[in-house]
Structures are given as structure tokens and as C-alpha cells.
Short mmCIF file of C-alpha atoms in Angstrom, two decimals:
data_model
loop_
_atom_site.label_atom_id
_atom_site.label_comp_id
_atom_site.label_asym_id
_atom_site.label_seq_id
_atom_site.Cartn_x
_atom_site.Cartn_y
_atom_site.Cartn_z
CA UNK I 103 0.00 0.00 0.00
CA UNK I 104 1.34 3.44 -0.90
CA UNK I 105 -0.53 6.60 -0.04
CA UNK I 106 0.41 10.23 -0.37
CA UNK I 107 -0.19 13.06 2.08
CA UNK I 108 1.12 16.54 2.66
CA UNK I 109 2.21 15.60 6.18
CA UNK I 110 2.66 12.31 8.01
CA UNK I 111 2.52 12.34 11.80
CA UNK I 112 3.97 9.36 13.65
CA UNK I 113 2.14 8.88 16.94
CA UNK I 114 -1.52 9.17 17.88
CA UNK I 115 -1.16 10.71 21.33
CA UNK I 116 -2.20 14.18 22.45
CA UNK I 117 0.71 16.01 20.80
CA UNK I 118 0.41 14.24 17.47
CA UNK I 119 -3.37 14.60 17.30
CA UNK I 120 -3.23 18.27 18.28
CA UNK I 121 -0.75 18.87 15.46
CA UNK I 122 -3.03 16.94 13.10
CA UNK I 123 -5.96 19.16 14.05
CA UNK I 124 -4.08 22.42 13.62
CA UNK I 125 -2.44 21.40 10.33
CA UNK I 126 -5.76 20.18 8.95
CA UNK I 127 -7.30 23.53 9.81
CA UNK I 128 -4.51 25.10 7.73
CA UNK I 129 -5.66 23.03 4.75
CA UNK I 130 -2.96 20.36 4.81
CA UNK I 131 -3.69 16.73 3.98
CA UNK I 132 -2.62 14.91 7.14
CA UNK I 133 -2.03 11.21 7.79
CA UNK I 134 -1.52 9.99 11.38
CA UNK I 135 0.07 6.58 11.91
CA UNK I 136 -0.20 4.95 15.35
CA UNK I 137 1.60 1.75 16.38
CA UNK I 138 -1.34 0.63 18.55
CA UNK I 139 -4.60 2.43 19.39
CA UNK I 140 -5.00 6.20 19.46
CA UNK I 141 -4.11 7.49 22.90
CA UNK I 142 -2.75 4.14 24.07
CA UNK I 143 0.69 5.47 25.03
CA UNK I 144 1.62 8.12 27.58
CA UNK I 145 -1.57 10.11 26.92
CA UNK I 146 -3.70 7.19 28.08
CA UNK I 147 -1.83 7.04 31.40
CA UNK I 148 -1.76 10.80 32.05
CA UNK I 149 -3.02 12.38 35.26
CA UNK I 150 -4.44 15.30 33.26
CA UNK I 151 -2.93 18.07 35.35
CA UNK I 152 -3.62 21.65 34.32
CA UNK I 153 -1.09 23.77 36.23
CA UNK I 154 -0.01 26.86 34.28
CA UNK I 155 2.65 28.17 36.68
CA UNK I 156 6.16 27.30 35.48
CA UNK I 157 9.68 28.47 36.20
CA UNK I 158 9.78 30.96 33.32
CA UNK I 159 7.43 33.59 31.87
CA UNK I 160 7.68 31.89 28.47
CA UNK I 161 6.53 28.49 29.71
CA UNK I 162 3.74 29.98 31.81
CA UNK I 163 2.51 32.11 28.91
CA UNK I 164 2.51 29.08 26.61
CA UNK I 165 0.19 27.20 28.95
CA UNK I 166 -2.01 30.22 29.56
CA UNK I 167 -2.59 30.27 25.80
CA UNK I 168 -3.30 26.54 25.95
CA UNK I 169 -6.25 27.14 28.29
CA UNK I 170 -7.73 29.49 25.70
CA UNK I 171 -7.26 26.84 23.00
CA UNK I 172 -9.17 24.32 25.11
CA UNK I 173 -12.02 26.76 25.71
CA UNK I 174 -12.33 27.17 21.94
CA UNK I 175 -12.30 23.40 21.42
CA UNK I 176 -14.98 22.94 24.10
CA UNK I 177 -17.23 25.38 22.27
CA UNK I 178 -16.75 23.53 18.99
CA UNK I 179 -17.30 19.98 20.25
CA UNK I 180 -19.79 20.91 23.01
CA UNK I 181 -17.97 18.86 25.65
CA UNK I 182 -16.41 19.67 29.00
CA UNK I 183 -12.70 18.90 28.76
CA UNK I 184 -11.16 21.12 31.43
CA UNK I 185 -12.38 21.31 35.04
CA UNK I 186 -11.37 24.48 36.82
CA UNK I 187 -10.57 23.88 40.49
CA UNK I 188 -7.72 26.25 41.19
CA UNK I 189 -4.42 25.03 42.60
CA UNK I 190 -2.42 25.60 45.75
CA UNK I 191 1.37 25.71 45.97
CA UNK I 192 2.71 25.27 49.49
CA UNK I 193 6.00 25.79 51.30
CA UNK I 194 7.23 24.39 54.59
CA UNK I 195 10.59 26.17 54.87
CA UNK I 196 11.98 29.66 54.21
CA UNK I 197 13.75 28.71 50.98
CA UNK I 198 10.58 27.27 49.46
CA UNK I 199 8.62 30.26 50.73
CA UNK I 200 10.97 32.62 48.87
CA UNK I 201 10.50 30.49 45.78
CA UNK I 202 6.72 30.87 46.01
CA UNK I 203 7.00 34.63 46.37
CA UNK I 204 9.26 34.73 43.32
CA UNK I 205 6.72 32.72 41.35
CA UNK I 206 3.94 35.09 42.37
CA UNK I 207 6.01 38.09 41.25
CA UNK I 208 6.81 36.44 37.92
CA UNK I 209 3.22 35.38 37.31
CA UNK I 210 1.77 38.80 38.06
CA UNK I 211 4.34 40.33 35.72
CA UNK I 212 2.84 38.50 32.74
CA UNK I 213 -0.80 38.85 33.71
CA UNK I 214 -1.23 35.39 35.24
CA UNK I 215 -3.81 35.26 38.02
CA UNK I 216 -1.91 34.25 41.17
CA UNK I 217 -1.74 35.48 44.77
CA UNK I 218 -0.26 34.65 48.13
CA UNK I 219 -2.98 33.37 50.47
CA UNK I 220 -3.19 32.52 54.15
CA UNK I 221 -3.52 29.16 55.84
CA UNK I 222 -7.23 29.52 56.52
CA UNK I 223 -7.93 30.04 52.82
CA UNK I 224 -5.72 27.08 51.89
CA UNK I 225 -7.44 24.76 54.36
CA UNK I 226 -10.86 25.77 53.05
CA UNK I 227 -9.79 24.95 49.51
CA UNK I 228 -8.25 21.60 50.52
CA UNK I 229 -9.58 20.46 53.92
CA UNK I 230 -7.92 17.03 53.92
CA UNK I 231 -4.43 18.51 53.60
CA UNK I 232 -2.08 18.50 56.59
CA UNK I 233 -1.02 22.12 57.04
CA UNK I 234 0.51 22.45 60.52
CA UNK I 235 4.06 22.60 59.10
CA UNK I 236 3.34 25.04 56.26
CA UNK I 237 4.48 28.68 56.32
CA UNK I 238 3.57 30.01 52.87
CA UNK I 239 0.90 29.40 50.25
CA UNK I 240 0.00 30.73 46.84
CA UNK I 241 -3.13 30.10 44.82
CA UNK I 242 -3.79 29.98 41.08
CA UNK I 243 -7.58 30.17 40.59
CA UNK I 244 -7.60 29.41 36.84
CA UNK I 245 -5.78 26.06 37.17
CA UNK I 246 -7.55 22.71 37.09
CA UNK I 247 -7.36 19.40 35.28
CA UNK I 248 -8.14 17.86 31.92
CA UNK I 249 -9.97 14.75 30.85
CA UNK I 250 -7.18 13.39 28.59
CA UNK I 251 -9.49 11.06 26.67
CA UNK I 252 -11.99 13.84 25.92
CA UNK I 253 -9.23 16.19 24.82
CA UNK I 254 -7.75 13.54 22.54
CA UNK I 255 -11.10 12.56 21.02
CA UNK I 256 -11.84 16.24 20.38
CA UNK I 257 -8.55 16.71 18.53
CA UNK I 258 -9.37 13.66 16.41
CA UNK I 259 -12.96 14.73 15.74
CA UNK I 260 -11.92 18.20 14.58
CA UNK I 261 -9.01 16.87 12.51
CA UNK I 262 -11.22 14.30 10.76
CA UNK I 263 -13.77 17.00 10.01
CA UNK I 264 -11.02 18.75 8.04
CA UNK I 265 -9.98 15.60 6.18
CA UNK I 266 -7.25 14.07 8.35
CA UNK I 267 -6.79 10.29 8.19
CA UNK I 268 -5.87 8.11 11.18
CA UNK I 269 -4.48 4.59 10.78
CA UNK I 270 -3.94 2.45 13.88
CA UNK I 271 -2.00 -0.76 14.54
CA UNK I 272 0.63 0.44 12.09
CA UNK I 273 4.12 0.89 13.54
CA UNK I 274 6.61 2.89 11.49
CA UNK I 275 9.70 0.77 10.86
CA UNK I 276 11.53 2.94 8.34
CA UNK I 277 12.01 6.60 7.49
CA UNK I 278 12.44 7.11 3.76
CA UNK I 279 15.23 9.60 3.11
CA UNK I 280 16.68 10.57 -0.27
CA UNK I 281 19.30 13.21 -0.88
CA UNK I 282 19.04 14.46 2.68
CA UNK I 283 15.27 14.99 2.51
CA UNK I 284 12.41 12.99 3.99
CA UNK I 285 10.20 11.26 1.46
CA UNK I 286 7.88 9.24 3.68
CA UNK I 287 7.79 6.23 5.98
CA UNK I 288 7.75 2.47 5.77
CA UNK I 289 5.44 0.21 7.78
CA UNK I 290 4.68 -3.54 7.78
CA UNK I 291 1.67 -2.68 5.60
CA UNK I 292 3.63 -0.70 3.04
CA UNK I 293 4.99 2.77 2.40
CA UNK I 294 3.36 6.17 2.83
CA UNK I 295 4.83 9.20 1.10
CA UNK I 296 4.95 12.84 2.19
CA UNK I 297 7.51 15.66 2.03
CA UNK I 298 7.05 16.35 5.75
CA UNK I 299 7.11 13.83 8.60
CA UNK I 300 6.52 14.73 12.25
CA UNK I 301 7.95 12.38 14.86
CA UNK I 302 5.48 12.51 17.77
CA UNK I 303 6.01 8.98 19.05
CA UNK I 304 6.58 9.78 22.72
CA UNK I 305 9.06 7.45 24.43
CA UNK I 306 9.64 5.64 21.11
CA UNK I 307 10.70 8.87 19.38
CA UNK I 308 14.43 8.40 19.90
CA UNK I 309 14.25 5.03 18.13
CA UNK I 310 12.67 6.70 15.10
CA UNK I 311 15.36 9.37 15.11
CA UNK I 312 17.89 6.56 15.07
CA UNK I 313 16.43 5.27 11.80
CA UNK I 314 18.08 8.30 10.15
CA UNK I 315 21.34 7.75 12.06
CA UNK I 316 20.67 10.83 14.19
CA UNK I 317 20.42 10.94 17.96
CA UNK I 318 17.72 12.44 20.13
CA UNK I 319 18.24 13.74 23.66
CA UNK I 320 15.30 11.99 25.31
CA UNK I 321 14.95 9.10 27.72
CA UNK I 322 11.99 7.04 28.90
CA UNK I 323 11.16 7.29 32.61
CA UNK I 324 8.58 5.29 34.51
CA UNK I 325 6.02 7.23 36.52
CA UNK I 326 3.10 6.28 38.74
CA UNK I 327 0.25 7.93 40.59
CA UNK I 328 -2.42 6.65 42.96
CA UNK I 329 -6.11 7.43 43.26
CA UNK I 330 -7.75 6.73 46.59
CA UNK I 331 -11.26 5.34 46.66
CA UNK I 332 -13.93 7.54 48.26
CA UNK I 333 -13.78 7.34 52.04
CA UNK I 334 -16.83 8.41 54.11
CA UNK I 335 -14.57 9.76 56.83
CA UNK I 336 -12.58 11.90 54.34
CA UNK I 337 -15.03 13.58 51.94
CA UNK I 338 -13.25 15.11 48.94
CA UNK I 339 -15.28 17.40 46.70
CA UNK I 340 -14.75 17.57 42.96
CA UNK I 341 -14.10 21.32 43.19
CA UNK I 342 -11.33 21.10 45.80
CA UNK I 343 -8.01 22.60 44.79
CA UNK I 344 -5.14 20.80 43.15
CA UNK I 345 -1.84 20.88 45.06
CA UNK I 346 1.90 21.17 44.41
CA UNK I 347 4.15 20.35 47.39
CA UNK I 348 7.65 20.39 45.96
CA UNK I 349 9.45 19.62 49.20
CA UNK I 350 7.60 16.30 49.41
CA UNK I 351 7.84 15.86 45.60
CA UNK I 352 4.08 15.46 45.12
CA UNK I 353 1.20 16.79 43.09
CA UNK I 354 -2.47 16.06 43.73
CA UNK I 355 -5.97 16.78 42.50
CA UNK I 356 -9.49 15.51 43.30
CA UNK I 357 -10.68 12.51 41.32
CA UNK I 358 -14.09 10.83 41.55
CA UNK I 359 -14.52 11.42 45.28
CA UNK I 360 -10.96 10.39 46.06
CA UNK I 361 -7.54 11.98 45.79
CA UNK I 362 -5.09 11.52 42.93
CA UNK I 363 -1.47 11.83 44.10
CA UNK I 364 1.73 11.40 42.13
CA UNK I 365 5.40 11.87 42.93
CA UNK I 366 8.67 12.44 41.12
CA UNK I 367 10.88 10.10 43.09
CA UNK I 368 14.64 10.50 43.48
CA UNK I 369 15.42 7.12 41.90
CA UNK I 370 13.21 6.75 38.82
CA UNK I 371 12.56 3.57 36.88
CA UNK I 372 14.13 3.78 33.43
CA UNK I 373 13.17 2.02 30.21
CA UNK I 374 15.06 1.22 27.04
CA UNK I 375 12.18 1.06 24.58
CA UNK I 376 14.12 -1.17 22.18
CA UNK I 377 14.24 -3.86 24.87
CA UNK I 378 10.46 -4.03 25.28
CA UNK I 379 8.52 -6.66 23.30
CA UNK I 380 7.03 -5.61 19.96
CA UNK I 381 3.52 -6.11 21.31
CA UNK I 382 4.17 -4.01 24.45
CA UNK I 383 1.09 -2.06 25.54
CA UNK I 384 1.47 0.76 28.05
CA UNK I 385 -2.17 0.28 29.05
CA UNK I 386 -1.23 -3.09 30.54
CA UNK I 387 1.53 -1.74 32.77
CA UNK I 388 1.16 -2.27 36.50
CA UNK I 389 3.20 -1.51 39.57
CA UNK I 390 2.95 -3.95 42.50
CA UNK I 391 1.79 -2.38 45.75
CA UNK I 392 4.88 -3.78 47.49
CA UNK I 393 7.35 -2.30 44.98
CA UNK I 394 9.83 0.40 46.00
CA UNK I 395 8.24 2.82 43.53
CA UNK I 396 4.78 2.52 45.09
CA UNK I 397 6.12 2.44 48.65
CA UNK I 398 7.89 5.74 47.93
CA UNK I 399 4.73 7.19 46.39
CA UNK I 400 2.56 6.24 49.38
CA UNK I 401 5.13 7.55 51.86
CA UNK I 402 5.38 10.89 50.05
CA UNK I 403 1.59 11.19 49.80
CA UNK I 404 1.07 10.43 53.48
CA UNK I 405 3.23 13.37 54.56
CA UNK I 406 0.67 15.83 53.20
CA UNK I 407 -2.43 13.62 53.31
CA UNK I 408 -2.34 11.63 56.58
CA UNK I 409 -5.35 9.50 55.63
CA UNK I 410 -3.24 7.78 52.97
CA UNK I 411 -1.15 4.77 54.00
CA UNK I 412 -0.39 1.28 52.72
CA UNK I 413 -3.85 0.07 53.83
CA UNK I 414 -5.82 2.79 52.04
CA UNK I 415 -8.04 1.43 49.24
CA UNK I 416 -6.63 2.81 46.00
CA UNK I 417 -5.80 2.16 42.38
CA UNK I 418 -2.34 2.75 40.96
CA UNK I 419 -1.64 3.86 37.39
CA UNK I 420 1.82 3.52 35.92
CA UNK I 421 3.18 4.57 32.57
CA UNK I 422 6.22 5.97 30.78
CA UNK I 423 7.15 9.62 30.36
CA UNK I 424 9.63 11.12 27.90
CA UNK I 425 12.21 13.38 29.53
CA UNK I 426 14.83 15.73 28.09
CA UNK I 427 18.04 17.01 29.76
CA UNK I 428 16.65 20.50 30.39
CA UNK I 429 13.00 19.70 31.05
CA UNK I 430 11.69 21.30 27.85
CA UNK I 431 10.06 19.59 24.88
CA UNK I 432 11.68 19.08 21.47
CA UNK I 433 9.57 20.77 18.81
CA UNK I 434 10.86 21.68 15.40
CA UNK I 435 12.90 20.68 12.36
CA UNK I 436 15.85 18.29 12.35
CA UNK I 437 19.06 19.74 10.94
CA UNK I 438 20.25 16.62 9.16
CA UNK I 439 17.03 15.68 7.35
CA UNK I 440 15.00 18.28 5.52
CA UNK I 441 11.28 17.89 6.14
CA UNK I 442 11.66 15.85 9.35
CA UNK I 443 10.31 17.42 12.54
CA UNK I 444 10.29 16.28 16.16
CA UNK I 445 7.39 16.86 18.56
CA UNK I 446 8.24 14.95 21.72
CA UNK I 447 9.96 15.05 25.11
CA UNK I 448 7.22 16.71 27.15
CA UNK I 449 8.60 15.75 30.57
CA UNK I 450 5.29 14.58 31.99
CA UNK I 451 3.11 17.42 30.75
CA UNK I 452 2.37 16.40 27.17
CA UNK I 453 -1.42 16.49 27.52
CA UNK I 454 -1.42 20.10 28.69
CA UNK I 455 1.33 21.29 26.35
CA UNK I 456 -0.37 19.62 23.40
CA UNK I 457 -2.94 22.41 23.50
CA UNK I 458 -0.41 25.00 22.36
CA UNK I 459 2.20 22.79 20.68
CA UNK I 460 -0.17 21.95 17.83
CA UNK I 461 -0.25 25.63 16.90
CA UNK I 462 3.53 25.87 17.24
CA UNK I 463 4.02 22.97 14.80
CA UNK I 464 1.50 24.40 12.35
CA UNK I 465 3.32 27.75 12.40
CA UNK I 466 6.64 26.01 11.79
CA UNK I 467 5.47 23.71 9.02
CA UNK I 468 3.21 26.15 7.20
CA UNK I 469 5.03 29.44 7.75
CA UNK I 470 8.56 28.41 8.73
CA UNK I 471 8.57 30.49 11.90
CA UNK I 472 8.78 29.98 15.63
CA UNK I 473 6.23 32.05 17.46
CA UNK I 474 7.42 34.42 20.20
CA UNK I 475 8.65 32.86 23.42
CA UNK I 476 9.17 29.29 22.17
CA UNK I 477 12.81 29.29 21.04
CA UNK I 478 13.66 27.19 24.11
CA UNK I 479 11.72 24.30 22.53
CA UNK I 480 13.89 24.04 19.40
CA UNK I 481 14.50 20.40 18.51
CA UNK I 482 18.12 21.00 17.51
CA UNK I 483 19.28 22.78 20.67
CA UNK I 484 21.29 19.78 21.94
CA UNK I 485 23.00 19.00 18.63
CA UNK I 486 26.25 20.72 19.58
CA UNK I 487 26.36 19.61 23.23
CA UNK I 488 29.52 17.45 23.61
CA UNK I 489 28.08 15.88 26.74
CA UNK I 490 25.14 14.34 24.87
CA UNK I 491 26.80 12.24 22.19
CA UNK I 492 25.88 8.77 23.46
CA UNK I 493 22.76 7.15 24.91
CA UNK I 494 24.25 6.60 28.36
CA UNK I 495 25.11 10.29 28.72
CA UNK I 496 21.66 11.30 27.51
CA UNK I 497 19.96 8.91 29.92
CA UNK I 498 22.04 10.18 32.83
CA UNK I 499 21.09 13.80 32.16
CA UNK I 500 17.40 12.94 31.74
CA UNK I 501 17.47 10.86 34.92
CA UNK I 502 18.91 13.82 36.77
CA UNK I 503 16.18 16.04 35.40
CA UNK I 504 13.41 13.67 36.48
CA UNK I 505 14.77 13.29 40.01
CA UNK I 506 15.21 17.07 40.23
CA UNK I 507 11.74 17.79 38.89
CA UNK I 508 10.72 19.64 42.05
CA UNK I 509 14.10 21.12 42.88
CA UNK I 510 14.18 24.79 43.78
CA UNK I 511 12.93 26.95 40.89
CA UNK I 512 11.93 23.94 38.81
CA UNK I 513 8.15 23.91 38.66
CA UNK I 514 7.51 21.33 35.97
CA UNK I 515 4.47 19.18 36.56
#
């Protein structure tokens, strides 16, 4: 089988489908190829967090724009995708308190709605939170969380309405390159041809880059979060605030009468995607309750939510994130292969960033320009880094970034 398109996108997760929607709106004929089912990778395991506050004005502004994109999508598809709950950021020591004040100053400087609040306000917004050790709080009222499946299905619906084609159960096994330019892709079902190919394959992306003998500075990191079952003695409302407690390395949000809590542990689980079986499905991943990863998660959660311990009824979701050495995504053209673009490495926030990244890719592909404030996402920014020339060095830097996710002045999740 050989089909032609203007643009081929490899990967049917949130980022790839957002790009498909935006490029289709621009009138491009788009073909999306997915190795399994749409949304069956990292997107399908996402916690759906919607925190806009980041360590830089550029990153925060990008996500503020993403909220507006989602509002527009909600109007078009007539679905609720984003639930606004607000979010609290808390500090238990002077250094973290200074960090919060710096974030508030930065946020206000770009028009982001954020304020320092007192303990009484914080406890009203999140009654089940332990707060006796906290000394500073800030609150972001426009934050909330996404329904990842609804966001993904909306991208797909709007892309299909503009003529995009989606083919599942079709892994890409070859990138067709002639004279230094991309010509299409090869799959077990045949070739597909296009002058532009976007690599949005999540943790598998670095393997696709390797098909052109180029390297990619990403690594696959395991991640897990828990969701407690509703407890009569600990009522949790759906409108209660989300939380970031960087000292204890946790994030949380309400979920179906319980509490969703995740952590960025100091010793992450790493994956070499080439070592996984060909029929590997992220949706079938599980983490035993007695594993070190889950024990660490429960211990971290219990420090801020005392009702959580190893006996608490809960479900655990585990998946694989794609990390980069500096915590920023890779979005843009590849130097060595004309027409090849990367759209990957979202460091655990791909669902949220997909809202604005689709527009970024459309601007790049259709107009050849980076929009303002997104130069830090260039896909070629690591090409000249002598410390990132082999996989082991790349993995070490990405591992360091994951474990330092909530280090001072690194608000990532």
C-alpha cells in the first residue's frame, strides 16, 4: 500500500493529534500513523494536570494560551474537557517560601492570576491537607485538570472533520530519506509518502530518530500515581483545589470522590524502549503495591495527606514519560534531514502542552517560523552539546532532570 499526504505524523497521542488538528485547519492533507490504538501510550496514562505556573514567563505564557485553545475546542465539540478547580502551591521552609514569592512576582508580571494566600484560605480549599508545618501558600484560581481522553477525542474529531486520516495498529519501521530529505515512511503494511514527517512517538521517538542515524536527547522514565477510593470519613469534593508540594515531591488533585497523588521520586525507573517486546502495551503496565516505587509514592503522599497509607483502598496507574536534559520539549525541524520534525519530550506534561504545541508545529510547518517565546523548545538545541553524544550520557542527564523535577525553581508538573 502506498498513499500520499502533505504531512505524516507518527504517533496518535495528544501532541500528534493536536498537530493533526491544527495542520488540517490550515488546509494540509494529514495522515496519522499509530503503532497501537490512538491514545494508548503516555496520553492514556496521564493524570491530566492543568497547572499553568512554570519556572519561566515563556513556559507559563505558553500554557495560559493553551487554556484558551481548550475553551475554543470545548465550544466547537460541546464537551467539558477542562475542570477548573484552582491550585495551591505550598512551602514548609523559608527557601521554598521565597520560591513561592518569586513565582507570584513572575506570574503577576505577565498577567497570570496568582496570589499569596493565608492558611485559613488554603485549608478551606483543601480540607484534607495536613497544614501544621506550612508557612507560605500561593493560589492559582484558573488552574484545574483535563480529561485526557476527551481532549484527545476532540482533537481527532476536529481533525477528521477537516480531512485528516488516522491509521492504527501500524508501527513505522523505516524513514524514507533521499538526498538528505524525507520522502515518507515504511510500515509492515507498506509505504506512505509525504515531504514532511513529524515524529510525535513519545518514548519511542528516539528510536525513530535513530532510523536516520541521528540521535535524540530523550529518555523514557517510569512514573506512577495513585487514586484513593472515596472514604466516608474523608469527603473530597470535585471542586477542591489541586496541590503542588515540591518539598515532598508530590502533586495532587481531586478525582471521583478520592484523591489523585503522584510523585517524582529521586530514583526513577528507566526504560530502554528497544528492549520491550514488539507487542508491548502501556495500558497493561502495572506496579505492585509492594514495589519500592509505590512504597515511595505512598510515603510521600502520606506526609501531606495523613489519611493515605499502605492500607488505604486505592488504584495505581503507571506509565512511561519522555524526559529531556533541560525539562523542555523538542519541537521543530531536524538539521540533518530536511522535512523531518520532532514533537516529543514533554517531561510529563504532554497532555497540557499539546494544547499550544499543535499551533507551534502548524506555524513552523506552514510558515517556517517559531512564534514568540518558544525558542527554548527548538528540537536541535542539543545537537552541539559534547556531553550528549551517546545514549548513556543522555539517559544520565534525563534521569537527573526527572529526580530534580521539584528542585528549587523547577516547577515542571
